[in-house]
Structures are given as C-alpha cells and as structure tokens.
XYZ file of C-alpha atoms in Angstrom:
201
model
C 0.000 0.000 0.000
C 2.791 2.373 0.914
C 4.573 1.539 -2.329
C 1.405 2.280 -4.333
C 1.001 5.657 -2.614
C 4.663 6.456 -3.271
C 4.288 5.605 -6.967
C 1.169 7.781 -7.197
C 2.935 10.654 -5.433
C 5.944 10.451 -7.747
C 3.627 10.335 -10.759
C 1.772 13.468 -9.636
C 5.056 15.299 -9.004
C 6.395 14.353 -12.436
C 3.183 15.482 -14.125
C 3.280 18.781 -12.237
C 6.930 19.268 -13.155
C 6.173 18.659 -16.848
C 3.284 21.145 -16.729
C 5.465 23.790 -15.065
C 8.242 23.270 -17.605
C 5.769 23.560 -20.482
C 4.247 26.762 -19.083
C 7.642 28.382 -18.575
C 8.775 27.473 -22.065
C 5.585 28.905 -23.539
C 5.986 32.136 -21.560
C 9.621 32.421 -22.674
C 8.581 31.900 -26.293
C 5.913 34.597 -26.006
C 8.379 37.024 -24.453
C 10.779 36.460 -27.364
C 8.303 37.820 -29.940
C 5.971 40.064 -27.937
C 7.584 43.301 -29.147
C 7.362 42.367 -32.839
C 4.046 40.469 -32.765
C 2.030 41.737 -29.803
C -1.267 40.605 -31.340
C -0.083 36.988 -31.513
C 1.345 37.260 -27.995
C -1.967 38.529 -26.612
C -3.878 35.699 -28.305
C -1.541 33.081 -26.827
C -1.581 34.612 -23.344
C -5.358 34.789 -23.204
C -5.650 31.215 -24.497
C -3.444 29.800 -21.741
C -5.140 27.758 -19.021
C -4.710 29.773 -15.808
C -4.909 26.544 -13.810
C -1.515 25.604 -15.280
C 0.027 28.664 -13.642
C 0.736 26.861 -10.387
C 3.795 28.810 -9.220
C 3.720 32.465 -8.127
C 6.679 33.058 -10.425
C 4.671 31.889 -13.448
C 1.575 33.879 -12.464
C 3.715 37.024 -12.185
C 5.396 36.486 -15.535
C 2.078 35.817 -17.244
C 0.590 38.951 -15.659
C 3.521 41.101 -16.764
C 3.421 39.776 -20.333
C -0.368 40.188 -20.399
C -0.110 43.826 -19.322
C 2.631 44.363 -21.900
C 0.644 42.737 -24.720
C -2.463 44.794 -23.959
C -0.411 47.989 -24.037
C 1.421 47.036 -27.248
C -1.968 46.376 -28.874
C -3.120 49.887 -27.891
C -5.769 48.535 -25.539
C -6.273 51.033 -22.729
C -6.617 49.021 -19.525
C -7.508 50.784 -16.282
C -7.676 47.502 -14.342
C -4.582 47.645 -12.136
C -5.034 44.086 -10.834
C -3.130 42.575 -13.783
C 0.067 44.565 -13.260
C -0.320 44.380 -9.474
C 0.215 40.605 -9.591
C 3.576 41.237 -11.259
C 4.498 44.059 -8.863
C 3.716 41.933 -5.793
C 6.084 39.222 -6.966
C 8.877 41.163 -8.645
C 9.148 43.628 -5.777
C 10.687 40.740 -3.824
C 11.971 38.298 -6.452
C 13.338 38.067 -9.951
C 15.284 40.297 -12.297
C 15.400 44.061 -11.854
C 14.169 44.621 -15.410
C 10.964 42.730 -14.618
C 10.511 44.760 -11.450
C 10.862 47.982 -13.426
C 8.473 46.839 -16.141
C 5.848 45.798 -13.612
C 6.013 49.286 -12.052
C 5.676 50.806 -15.527
C 2.539 48.861 -16.426
C 0.975 49.527 -13.040
C 1.615 53.197 -13.741
C -0.100 52.813 -17.121
C -3.190 51.375 -15.401
C -3.299 54.281 -12.931
C -2.856 56.698 -15.846
C -5.976 55.351 -17.537
C -7.790 55.568 -14.211
C -6.840 59.263 -14.309
C -5.051 58.783 -11.003
C -2.051 60.763 -12.174
C -0.373 61.090 -8.785
C -0.157 57.306 -8.404
C 0.880 56.948 -12.037
C 3.794 59.375 -11.566
C 4.946 57.443 -8.490
C 5.011 54.124 -10.371
C 6.742 55.639 -13.404
C 9.363 57.083 -11.059
C 9.984 53.645 -9.551
C 10.205 52.146 -13.036
C 12.729 54.735 -14.206
C 15.118 53.911 -11.359
C 15.470 50.241 -12.316
C 14.774 50.204 -16.055
C 16.897 49.181 -18.988
C 17.394 51.957 -21.544
C 14.248 51.354 -23.603
C 11.905 51.234 -20.610
C 13.736 54.148 -19.012
C 12.808 56.295 -21.988
C 9.246 54.978 -21.965
C 8.869 55.559 -18.217
C 10.155 59.125 -18.412
C 7.898 59.921 -21.369
C 4.861 58.443 -19.606
C 5.796 60.352 -16.473
C 5.882 63.573 -18.512
C 2.393 62.842 -19.878
C 1.099 62.316 -16.346
C 2.669 65.596 -15.206
C 0.879 67.389 -18.060
C -2.448 66.383 -16.526
C -1.404 67.892 -13.197
C -0.388 71.129 -14.972
C 3.162 70.781 -13.688
C 5.093 72.019 -16.716
C 8.401 72.292 -14.856
C 8.443 68.587 -13.924
C 7.064 67.665 -17.334
C 9.949 69.511 -18.965
C 12.523 67.719 -16.811
C 11.056 64.298 -17.626
C 10.942 65.084 -21.347
C 14.539 66.293 -21.412
C 15.716 63.108 -19.687
C 13.636 60.999 -22.060
C 15.080 62.828 -25.071
C 18.602 62.081 -23.868
C 17.799 58.365 -23.577
C 16.179 58.138 -27.012
C 19.041 60.051 -28.634
C 21.487 57.522 -27.198
C 19.310 54.677 -28.504
C 19.024 56.432 -31.887
C 15.258 55.948 -31.932
C 14.330 58.728 -34.341
C 10.561 58.237 -34.147
C 10.654 58.491 -30.352
C 12.916 61.550 -30.550
C 10.349 63.231 -32.828
C 7.547 62.480 -30.359
C 9.524 63.883 -27.436
C 10.511 67.007 -29.384
C 6.869 67.662 -30.287
C 5.850 67.400 -26.635
C 8.784 69.578 -25.618
C 7.569 72.264 -28.011
C 4.101 72.081 -26.439
C 5.607 72.396 -22.979
C 7.761 75.381 -23.938
C 4.679 77.012 -25.447
C 2.739 76.452 -22.226
C 5.618 78.058 -20.331
C 5.572 81.028 -22.778
C 9.054 80.217 -24.006
C 7.917 80.739 -27.564
C 11.355 80.990 -29.171
C 12.245 77.437 -28.060
C 8.783 76.149 -28.928
C 8.997 77.635 -32.413
C 12.440 76.181 -33.156
C 11.261 72.705 -32.188
C 8.051 73.017 -34.219
C 10.158 73.913 -37.263
C 12.494 70.964 -36.755
C-alpha cells in the first residue's frame, strides 16, 4: 500500500513538473516575440489555461506579459489588478528589469484611471530600475502624467531626460515624439522661441 502511494505521489510530481516546464517554455517563447508580434502574444496569453500557472513566479510572468501585450496592442486598460500581480512578486523576487516593467505597467493602469499622482509614483519607480528602452518609456509616460497635473516644470525635466535616452538609442521616431511634446511644454511656459524652433524641426 505504501509503495502504491509512493508511486502515485511520484507520478503526480512528475506530471506537475512537466506542466510547469511547459508553461515556462511557452511564456519564454511569447516574451521572445511580444515586441514584434504583440497581437499573436496577446492571443496566446489569453488562451493559456490559468490553472496551469501553479507557481507564483509563473503567475507574475504571465501577468507582466499580459499587461505588456495589452499595451502594445493599444488597448487602454484601467484595471490595475493585472500589473499588481507582477508588482507583488517582482518587488521581492526576480530580475530588476521585470521589477521595473511591472512598475511601468501599473503606472499605465493608474494613468488610464486618471489617477495621475499614483501613475507618476510608479513611473518614477520604473525609471530607477529600467533598462534603456523602458527608461525612456517611463520618463515619457511620467511627462504625460505631469501634463495632466499642470506641472510644466516637472514635465519639462522628464521630457529632457527621455530625449537624452532616445538620442542615445538612436530611436528617431521616439525623438520626434519627445521634441513635439517639448515644443508644447515650452509654449505652455511662454518660451515661444524654443517652442517655435522645435516646431520647425
């Protein structure tokens, strides 16, 4: 009887291990193409069986990728519970880049809730730990949030930092976006000479 129970236990553990391995491989695959094919990534993430996400680590990674895929597909999500799952885990475990990204997407959720104070706080946390791409994104999002609080001075600072990052990355489209928003900010601050030069460029 004891031997039978042992065999059953080992079988369950092996099955669980196989499921966990399969889930992690699928999540890794999705992460590898999420930037180029966010629509496919979102489809795969939403098709996954949540019951297979047995480990907190896997739930957090799925939540982070889900929040990322929604954002990359231009779906405005004000539900902060998705990113919060990632924040709760990555605040204590995992790579710093995942921690930063989870803060960024929680900030995005607060932004769409129009809770700009909370959004700014999360974008600030994200900017501290981000890799270069997400640093630029966090600073630009932070600037947008500051615009809704009518804080042009802080908006200007965030935009200038973001511009520096995007120039280093040589992301011309992002540089153009930042320069346009800088010109708006200078105009708001009645610094029309700077606004005009940026508009012309």
